[in-house]
Amino acid sequence: MLKNGMLINGFTATELVITLGITVILIALALPVYGNLQVSTQIDENASQLIQTIRVAREHSISAYNNARHGVKFLPAKYILYQGPSYSQRDSKQDRETDLGSILQLSWSLSGGSGEINFNHGLGLPSSAGTIILTHSGAGQKVISVNMIGMVEEK
């Protein structure tokens, strides 16, 4: 644009307002998608961590790590990897506790009824089998199963 014989480059106020308006609309549309992605990632990550913890307990028992059995105790807002023949007879100095916070909750349906899985030496057979359900307050749930031979998987 020429003004008084000089070339002036720039944007008009209308162009800036339109650009800002489009930017605000795009951000408003992206926020729910980003929020859902965060929630989905959070529940996926916690389910993977729980599966890995159960597998670690089994592998520690099979290898007789510290010459002891190992297991996982489930509570509504946390789970504990422990060393010992049962949660009540564990060596609490060896506990590895994972707190799920207020957004995630655990529930379970295990054949032993005690809310724990303890693995034996050698074969790594579990004391109980069934499902553990990790529930997110706003994004559904993940179901983890442990069968009678100690295999752990997400359903």
PDB file of C-alpha atoms in Angstrom:
ATOM      1  CA  MET A   1       0.000   0.000   0.000  1.00  0.00           C
ATOM      2  CA  LEU A   2       1.235   3.447  -0.862  1.00  0.00           C
ATOM      3  CA  LYS A   3       0.592   6.330   1.494  1.00  0.00           C
ATOM      4  CA  ASN A   4       2.073   9.770   0.814  1.00  0.00           C
ATOM      5  CA  GLY A   5       4.479   8.242  -1.650  1.00  0.00           C
ATOM      6  CA  MET A   6       5.820   5.666   0.861  1.00  0.00           C
ATOM      7  CA  LEU A   7       5.311   1.905   0.746  1.00  0.00           C
ATOM      8  CA  ILE A   8       3.740   0.692   4.013  1.00  0.00           C
ATOM      9  CA  ASN A   9       3.581  -3.018   4.823  1.00  0.00           C
ATOM     10  CA  GLY A  10       1.356  -4.338   7.591  1.00  0.00           C
ATOM     11  CA  PHE A  11      -2.031  -5.627   8.592  1.00  0.00           C
ATOM     12  CA  THR A  12      -5.239  -3.722   8.988  1.00  0.00           C
ATOM     13  CA  ALA A  13      -7.204  -3.889  12.231  1.00  0.00           C
ATOM     14  CA  THR A  14      -9.888  -5.945  10.481  1.00  0.00           C
ATOM     15  CA  GLU A  15      -7.360  -8.542   9.356  1.00  0.00           C
ATOM     16  CA  LEU A  16      -5.980  -8.830  12.893  1.00  0.00           C
ATOM     17  CA  VAL A  17      -9.443  -9.240  14.431  1.00  0.00           C
ATOM     18  CA  ILE A  18     -10.385 -11.944  11.912  1.00  0.00           C
ATOM     19  CA  THR A  19      -7.086 -13.802  12.525  1.00  0.00           C
ATOM     20  CA  LEU A  20      -7.510 -13.632  16.314  1.00  0.00           C
ATOM     21  CA  GLY A  21     -11.121 -14.790  16.028  1.00  0.00           C
ATOM     22  CA  ILE A  22     -10.159 -17.826  13.961  1.00  0.00           C
ATOM     23  CA  THR A  23      -7.350 -18.640  16.418  1.00  0.00           C
ATOM     24  CA  VAL A  24      -9.710 -18.475  19.414  1.00  0.00           C
ATOM     25  CA  ILE A  25     -12.247 -20.741  17.673  1.00  0.00           C
ATOM     26  CA  LEU A  26      -9.561 -23.312  16.813  1.00  0.00           C
ATOM     27  CA  ILE A  27      -8.268 -23.329  20.396  1.00  0.00           C
ATOM     28  CA  ALA A  28     -11.808 -23.732  21.749  1.00  0.00           C
ATOM     29  CA  LEU A  29     -12.374 -26.709  19.450  1.00  0.00           C
ATOM     30  CA  ALA A  30      -9.044 -28.339  20.378  1.00  0.00           C
ATOM     31  CA  LEU A  31      -9.393 -28.153  24.182  1.00  0.00           C
ATOM     32  CA  PRO A  32     -11.915 -31.008  24.616  1.00  0.00           C
ATOM     33  CA  VAL A  33      -9.886 -33.257  22.324  1.00  0.00           C
ATOM     34  CA  TYR A  34      -6.726 -32.502  24.305  1.00  0.00           C
ATOM     35  CA  GLY A  35      -8.528 -33.127  27.610  1.00  0.00           C
ATOM     36  CA  ASN A  36      -9.844 -36.505  26.415  1.00  0.00           C
ATOM     37  CA  LEU A  37      -6.385 -37.446  25.176  1.00  0.00           C
ATOM     38  CA  GLN A  38      -4.879 -36.645  28.578  1.00  0.00           C
ATOM     39  CA  VAL A  39      -7.499 -38.745  30.401  1.00  0.00           C
ATOM     40  CA  SER A  40      -7.082 -41.648  28.004  1.00  0.00           C
ATOM     41  CA  THR A  41      -3.304 -41.515  28.366  1.00  0.00           C
ATOM     42  CA  GLN A  42      -3.589 -41.410  32.157  1.00  0.00           C
ATOM     43  CA  ILE A  43      -5.735 -44.534  32.430  1.00  0.00           C
ATOM     44  CA  ASP A  44      -3.639 -46.394  29.808  1.00  0.00           C
ATOM     45  CA  GLU A  45      -0.394 -45.554  31.619  1.00  0.00           C
ATOM     46  CA  ASN A  46      -1.756 -46.626  35.016  1.00  0.00           C
ATOM     47  CA  ALA A  47      -3.125 -49.888  33.593  1.00  0.00           C
ATOM     48  CA  SER A  48       0.285 -50.657  32.055  1.00  0.00           C
ATOM     49  CA  GLN A  49       1.992 -49.897  35.357  1.00  0.00           C
ATOM     50  CA  LEU A  50      -0.382 -52.197  37.247  1.00  0.00           C
ATOM     51  CA  ILE A  51       0.144 -55.035  34.772  1.00  0.00           C
ATOM     52  CA  GLN A  52       3.901 -54.591  35.044  1.00  0.00           C
ATOM     53  CA  THR A  53       3.746 -54.639  38.854  1.00  0.00           C
ATOM     54  CA  ILE A  54       1.815 -57.947  38.841  1.00  0.00           C
ATOM     55  CA  ARG A  55       4.326 -59.404  36.368  1.00  0.00           C
ATOM     56  CA  VAL A  56       7.249 -58.245  38.537  1.00  0.00           C
ATOM     57  CA  ALA A  57       5.721 -60.006  41.567  1.00  0.00           C
ATOM     58  CA  ARG A  58       5.396 -63.204  39.540  1.00  0.00           C
ATOM     59  CA  GLU A  59       8.932 -63.024  38.148  1.00  0.00           C
ATOM     60  CA  HIS A  60      10.397 -62.278  41.597  1.00  0.00           C
ATOM     61  CA  SER A  61       8.591 -65.331  42.975  1.00  0.00           C
ATOM     62  CA  ILE A  62       9.697 -67.601  40.143  1.00  0.00           C
ATOM     63  CA  SER A  63      13.324 -66.565  40.594  1.00  0.00           C
ATOM     64  CA  ALA A  64      13.028 -66.724  44.424  1.00  0.00           C
ATOM     65  CA  TYR A  65      14.290 -63.152  44.684  1.00  0.00           C
ATOM     66  CA  ASN A  66      15.410 -62.655  48.317  1.00  0.00           C
ATOM     67  CA  ASN A  67      14.386 -66.302  48.817  1.00  0.00           C
ATOM     68  CA  ALA A  68      10.760 -65.184  49.216  1.00  0.00           C
ATOM     69  CA  ARG A  69       7.355 -65.210  47.591  1.00  0.00           C
ATOM     70  CA  HIS A  70       5.987 -61.966  46.203  1.00  0.00           C
ATOM     71  CA  GLY A  71       2.536 -60.572  45.630  1.00  0.00           C
ATOM     72  CA  VAL A  72       0.354 -57.547  45.027  1.00  0.00           C
ATOM     73  CA  LYS A  73      -2.269 -56.226  47.462  1.00  0.00           C
ATOM     74  CA  PHE A  74      -5.137 -54.209  45.977  1.00  0.00           C
ATOM     75  CA  LEU A  75      -6.832 -51.364  47.831  1.00  0.00           C
ATOM     76  CA  PRO A  76      -9.411 -48.937  46.380  1.00  0.00           C
ATOM     77  CA  ALA A  77      -6.953 -46.087  45.783  1.00  0.00           C
ATOM     78  CA  LYS A  78      -3.611 -47.896  45.641  1.00  0.00           C
ATOM     79  CA  TYR A  79      -1.815 -51.200  45.204  1.00  0.00           C
ATOM     80  CA  ILE A  80       1.254 -52.548  46.950  1.00  0.00           C
ATOM     81  CA  LEU A  81       3.962 -54.857  45.624  1.00  0.00           C
ATOM     82  CA  TYR A  82       5.128 -56.835  48.657  1.00  0.00           C
ATOM     83  CA  GLN A  83       7.509 -59.609  49.651  1.00  0.00           C
ATOM     84  CA  GLY A  84       6.266 -62.479  51.776  1.00  0.00           C
ATOM     85  CA  PRO A  85       3.875 -65.425  51.836  1.00  0.00           C
ATOM     86  CA  SER A  86       0.896 -63.068  52.185  1.00  0.00           C
ATOM     87  CA  TYR A  87       0.200 -59.377  52.685  1.00  0.00           C
ATOM     88  CA  SER A  88      -0.344 -59.876  56.423  1.00  0.00           C
ATOM     89  CA  GLN A  89       2.973 -61.757  56.741  1.00  0.00           C
ATOM     90  CA  ARG A  90       5.017 -59.519  54.456  1.00  0.00           C
ATOM     91  CA  ASP A  91       8.312 -57.763  55.043  1.00  0.00           C
ATOM     92  CA  SER A  92       6.953 -54.194  55.016  1.00  0.00           C
ATOM     93  CA  LYS A  93      10.439 -52.756  54.428  1.00  0.00           C
ATOM     94  CA  GLN A  94      10.248 -54.237  50.915  1.00  0.00           C
ATOM     95  CA  ASP A  95       6.844 -52.689  50.053  1.00  0.00           C
ATOM     96  CA  ARG A  96       6.522 -50.676  46.848  1.00  0.00           C
ATOM     97  CA  GLU A  97       3.287 -48.706  47.037  1.00  0.00           C
ATOM     98  CA  THR A  98       1.599 -47.044  44.073  1.00  0.00           C
ATOM     99  CA  ASP A  99      -1.007 -44.410  44.899  1.00  0.00           C
ATOM    100  CA  LEU A 100      -3.656 -43.862  42.215  1.00  0.00           C
ATOM    101  CA  GLY A 101      -4.825 -40.482  43.487  1.00  0.00           C
ATOM    102  CA  SER A 102      -8.438 -39.381  43.686  1.00  0.00           C
ATOM    103  CA  ILE A 103      -9.335 -39.800  40.002  1.00  0.00           C
ATOM    104  CA  LEU A 104      -8.575 -43.521  39.627  1.00  0.00           C
ATOM    105  CA  GLN A 105     -10.093 -46.378  41.643  1.00  0.00           C
ATOM    106  CA  LEU A 106      -9.418 -50.108  41.829  1.00  0.00           C
ATOM    107  CA  SER A 107     -11.936 -52.899  42.228  1.00  0.00           C
ATOM    108  CA  TRP A 108     -11.398 -56.619  41.849  1.00  0.00           C
ATOM    109  CA  SER A 109     -13.037 -59.978  41.566  1.00  0.00           C
ATOM    110  CA  LEU A 110     -10.452 -62.541  42.615  1.00  0.00           C
ATOM    111  CA  SER A 111     -11.006 -66.200  43.463  1.00  0.00           C
ATOM    112  CA  GLY A 112      -9.148 -65.886  46.782  1.00  0.00           C
ATOM    113  CA  GLY A 113     -11.439 -63.103  47.993  1.00  0.00           C
ATOM    114  CA  SER A 114      -8.625 -61.375  49.880  1.00  0.00           C
ATOM    115  CA  GLY A 115      -7.834 -58.585  47.424  1.00  0.00           C
ATOM    116  CA  GLU A 116      -4.332 -59.859  46.804  1.00  0.00           C
ATOM    117  CA  ILE A 117      -2.412 -62.103  44.457  1.00  0.00           C
ATOM    118  CA  ASN A 118       0.606 -63.969  45.786  1.00  0.00           C
ATOM    119  CA  PHE A 119       2.786 -66.117  43.534  1.00  0.00           C
ATOM    120  CA  ASN A 120       4.506 -69.362  44.523  1.00  0.00           C
ATOM    121  CA  HIS A 121       8.150 -70.294  43.952  1.00  0.00           C
ATOM    122  CA  GLY A 122       9.170 -72.090  40.820  1.00  0.00           C
ATOM    123  CA  LEU A 123       6.102 -72.012  38.579  1.00  0.00           C
ATOM    124  CA  GLY A 124       4.757 -68.611  39.603  1.00  0.00           C
ATOM    125  CA  LEU A 125       1.223 -69.877  40.098  1.00  0.00           C
ATOM    126  CA  PRO A 126      -1.051 -67.250  41.678  1.00  0.00           C
ATOM    127  CA  SER A 127      -2.909 -67.700  44.960  1.00  0.00           C
ATOM    128  CA  SER A 128      -6.000 -66.318  43.237  1.00  0.00           C
ATOM    129  CA  ALA A 129      -7.159 -65.529  39.717  1.00  0.00           C
ATOM    130  CA  GLY A 130      -9.749 -63.173  38.317  1.00  0.00           C
ATOM    131  CA  THR A 131     -10.015 -59.564  37.241  1.00  0.00           C
ATOM    132  CA  ILE A 132      -8.819 -56.219  38.493  1.00  0.00           C
ATOM    133  CA  ILE A 133     -10.710 -53.179  37.223  1.00  0.00           C
ATOM    134  CA  LEU A 134      -9.070 -49.764  37.020  1.00  0.00           C
ATOM    135  CA  THR A 135     -11.763 -47.092  36.768  1.00  0.00           C
ATOM    136  CA  HIS A 136     -11.282 -43.435  35.845  1.00  0.00           C
ATOM    137  CA  SER A 137     -13.938 -41.074  37.187  1.00  0.00           C
ATOM    138  CA  GLY A 138     -14.619 -39.618  33.760  1.00  0.00           C
ATOM    139  CA  ALA A 139     -13.146 -41.896  31.124  1.00  0.00           C
ATOM    140  CA  GLY A 140     -14.238 -45.446  31.616  1.00  0.00           C
ATOM    141  CA  GLN A 141     -12.228 -48.383  32.799  1.00  0.00           C
ATOM    142  CA  LYS A 142      -9.551 -50.938  31.994  1.00  0.00           C
ATOM    143  CA  VAL A 143     -10.000 -54.604  32.894  1.00  0.00           C
ATOM    144  CA  ILE A 144      -6.921 -56.650  33.745  1.00  0.00           C
ATOM    145  CA  SER A 145      -7.168 -60.406  34.080  1.00  0.00           C
ATOM    146  CA  VAL A 146      -4.920 -62.890  35.848  1.00  0.00           C
ATOM    147  CA  ASN A 147      -5.510 -66.550  35.011  1.00  0.00           C
ATOM    148  CA  MET A 148      -4.723 -69.659  37.076  1.00  0.00           C
ATOM    149  CA  ILE A 149      -1.278 -70.091  35.529  1.00  0.00           C
ATOM    150  CA  GLY A 150      -0.286 -66.500  36.303  1.00  0.00           C
ATOM    151  CA  MET A 151      -0.661 -64.900  32.890  1.00  0.00           C
ATOM    152  CA  VAL A 152      -1.600 -61.217  33.109  1.00  0.00           C
ATOM    153  CA  GLU A 153      -3.302 -59.311  30.298  1.00  0.00           C
ATOM    154  CA  GLU A 154      -5.536 -56.355  29.609  1.00  0.00           C
ATOM    155  CA  LYS A 155      -8.924 -57.289  28.203  1.00  0.00           C
TER     156      LYS A 155
END
